[in-house]
Amino acid sequence: MINAAGRTIPDIIPGYGPVLPFQGPFAVTPKGRRAGAALKTSLPGKNKLLASIEEAVEASGLRDGMTISFHHALRNGDRVMNMVMRVIAQKGIRNLTLAPSSFLDTNDDLIPWFEAGVITAAQTSGVRGRLGEYLTNHQLPGMTIIRPHGGRARAIISGELHIDVAFLAAPACDRFGNINGVEGPAACGSLGYAMVDARYADTVIAITDYLADDILCPISIPQHFVDYIVKVDSIGDPKGISSGSLRMTSNPRDLLLAKSVARVIEHAGYYREGFSMQLGAGAASVAAGRYLREIMLRDRITADFAIGGIPGPFCDLLEEGLIRTLFDAQSFDQHAIASLRTNPRHQEYDIDHYANPWNKGAMVNYLDYAVLGATEVDVDFNVNVITDSKGQIMGALGGHPDVAAGSKCTIVVTPLLRGRLPIVTDSVQTISTPGETIDVVVTERGIAVNPRREDIREHLVRAGLPLMDIRQLRDLAYSLTGVPDPIRTTGEVTAVIEYRDGTVLDTVRKPAEP
Amino acid sequence: MAESLRRAMLFAPGNNPGVLQNAGIYGADSLIFDLEDAVSIYEKDAARLLVRNVLRSIRFPCEVGVRINHISTPWGYDDLEAVLSAKPDFIRLPKCEDAEEMQRIDDIVTKAERRYGFPEGSIHLMAAIESPRGLRNAYAIASSTPRMMALAIGGEDFATSLKTTKTKDGTELLVAKSMIVFAAREAGISPIDSVFSDLNDEENFIKETELAKQLGFDGKSCVHPRQIELVHRVFTPTEKEVEQARRIIKAYREAMARKSGVVAVDGRMIDAPMITRANRILAYAGITDTYQEGEHHD
């Protein structure tokens, strides 16, 4: 069948089951009730601290065929997922569904457990590195499902993704099981991903290298969601968790893109006292924040709130009073972690609150502006952030589709060329975000506005911005790079790209030449 | 015709495909693809072929020239041979010492234009003066051939040849810079100020650019895209200057329409140099409504 994004999707996908095709960003109305974790009781005075991960695995009752989860707030510094999977594999448990909030490069170490049948299904928001290539080229018996952050929260709260055991890296934990992310040697800031898993998993195991003597303050994940605590030597390498502090890029092309983004924000029609935004953490996004700061100071305009992954420079805007509240689901550097710890208007929140389409109003629904990146954009404004020029999975949906759907004006910023690759193309290899939710594409050689947004086009024309038809941008890119050959695939579906509402937006198929 | 603006001339190393490909996106008034100091002797041949192919395959939004190696080096003539076939807008000769060098290049360019069927005189020339001898011959160089469009000063090399060093305030080059402006203006071509290489010192870059504007230069060479906006800011007339220029042109037009010879604005008599200056201010402000000699009035 062909879905509303124009992609041909099988009716049934092996290991996934019957397909609900994507029907448009807001076509699905949910029925039913929130799912929940198993009821438990804990006797007075119970000691939750166990001696080892092995003991915790045994205590959790984990067995063949179950689903386990991890969070990725420790990014490439994370040691917990690899450490726990090694123990599980050694115990001979097989046929697991692994459902972390995301995989990172460090998870290449997990490939042997996929090969050995310890893990036979993956559900996540992104995969990179050699594991990305592995999953692109191997059809798992239980399929690889890639969901946006909001879609993962939706799947968990609706019971579609039921987590049997969540192993949560806990930068700081106290003896009752309270957890936060702002203390300890592996502090990562917000625990926005883990907060959802903690509430909905049947068994929650906190794995920490910082067991505080005193009761934690603040508490991000409270004790009554936590079954067991395991103390280990180290849950993460601080160097991989966060950069010291994000520096302003000096790349002239990124600065040019940033300046254009700031001008689009200024003129697209929603820039006024109390506007709201998500800027992202890419080099051009952070630099756009600096240009926007100058404009806001000039006009004496402040933003009501900003959301998303939070890099340090946005905390400066908070401190200066240019942003009144920051909502933080993931903190990108030391500055952001410190700000989250000390500034009461820098609020930690979970992914349900941030982006879930099936609740009573996620923050993405109240955005005026969102600035997002792209690996590819096509002439229908569809964006790909998942597969590379060889068709291999190498990225993450993150909150991209959620934010694009919610925001009044979604701006995609990307260079028109990367090396010798054209970035604006006839048709993206994989649709990760449908074009009808993308409003403006900013490149260094011109800006294109989605024809659905004549209002924005008029505003930008009036401001004298260099607008082009998206097809002109494509032609310009092709004139410089040539037209790339299509990627040949075997047709075998190796990953399913779900839209935030659980419908199938696209599939990843095994490339004919790996 | 309004004179073409050469406020910011951006250098791009001729051996870097990524930089060359994107050189046109930063709003420079002119681009100079460098085969000389930016390219090591091990890459001279590859760079000239790369620059030739870039000129052939990419359309840039402004004029594009090539800085060749001096014709006394083993590479200068080969550079010309390679790049002329791709019709750059101009050739820049570094370390120019006398008019004869420019005439030899003119001969080669003339032959190339015939060979490739380009309109005669369509490829321009500019020279950089980087030594006292070149400075002594500056006017002769500036007027050496009708192809000459600009005269630049190479500050670092000039300071070295004076046995001094370039300082932030630039006292050591003040006289030389002024003499470059005199020579270029006398010959009717553009004087272009030298590069400022400390990218992180915006304050002194702006000071040096302001001095260049004050001395009479048309523009400044840039080594990084970040400098373009700063040069433009300095060379863009203030609103007050633009307003004054508009009023002068308007008053002059009205006087011409009345066939009246005497015009005054704000109590000052308007004469021909003031019209020229007003036109120049409007051109630098990007305003095309300048006064054209002999324009008709009904």
PDB file of C-alpha atoms in Angstrom, chain A residues 250-253 255-256 259 417 419 444-445 479-480, chain B residues 21-26 57-59 224-226 229:
ATOM      1  CA  SER A 250      33.946  29.764  13.623  1.00  0.00           C
ATOM      2  CA  ASN A 251      32.939  27.901  10.466  1.00  0.00           C
ATOM      3  CA  PRO A 252      31.857  30.709   8.138  1.00  0.00           C
ATOM      4  CA  ARG A 253      29.202  28.613   6.421  1.00  0.00           C
ATOM      5  CA  LEU A 255      27.641  31.337  10.755  1.00  0.00           C
ATOM      6  CA  LEU A 256      26.004  32.316   7.480  1.00  0.00           C
ATOM      7  CA  LYS A 259      22.362  34.444  10.516  1.00  0.00           C
ATOM      8  CA  LEU A 417      26.019  20.549  -0.194  1.00  0.00           C
ATOM      9  CA  GLY A 419      31.270  17.461   0.517  1.00  0.00           C
ATOM     10  CA  GLU A 444      23.603  28.939   2.452  1.00  0.00           C
ATOM     11  CA  ARG A 445      22.483  29.525  -1.121  1.00  0.00           C
ATOM     12  CA  SER A 479      24.294  21.486 -11.008  1.00  0.00           C
ATOM     13  CA  LEU A 480      27.225  21.447  -8.598  1.00  0.00           C
TER      14      LEU A 480
ATOM     15  CA  GLN B  21      32.988  25.560  -4.126  1.00  0.00           C
ATOM     16  CA  ASN B  22      31.497  27.757  -1.399  1.00  0.00           C
ATOM     17  CA  ALA B  23      33.500  30.931  -2.004  1.00  0.00           C
ATOM     18  CA  GLY B  24      30.556  32.674  -3.606  1.00  0.00           C
ATOM     19  CA  ILE B  25      28.097  32.417  -0.737  1.00  0.00           C
ATOM     20  CA  TYR B  26      29.491  35.087   1.575  1.00  0.00           C
ATOM     21  CA  SER B  57      31.842  24.493 -13.746  1.00  0.00           C
ATOM     22  CA  ILE B  58      30.552  26.898 -11.089  1.00  0.00           C
ATOM     23  CA  ARG B  59      28.753  30.195 -11.677  1.00  0.00           C
ATOM     24  CA  HIS B 224      38.325  35.089   5.741  1.00  0.00           C
ATOM     25  CA  PRO B 225      34.606  35.364   5.006  1.00  0.00           C
ATOM     26  CA  ARG B 226      34.054  36.833   8.475  1.00  0.00           C
ATOM     27  CA  GLU B 229      30.662  42.015   6.562  1.00  0.00           C
TER      28      GLU B 229
END
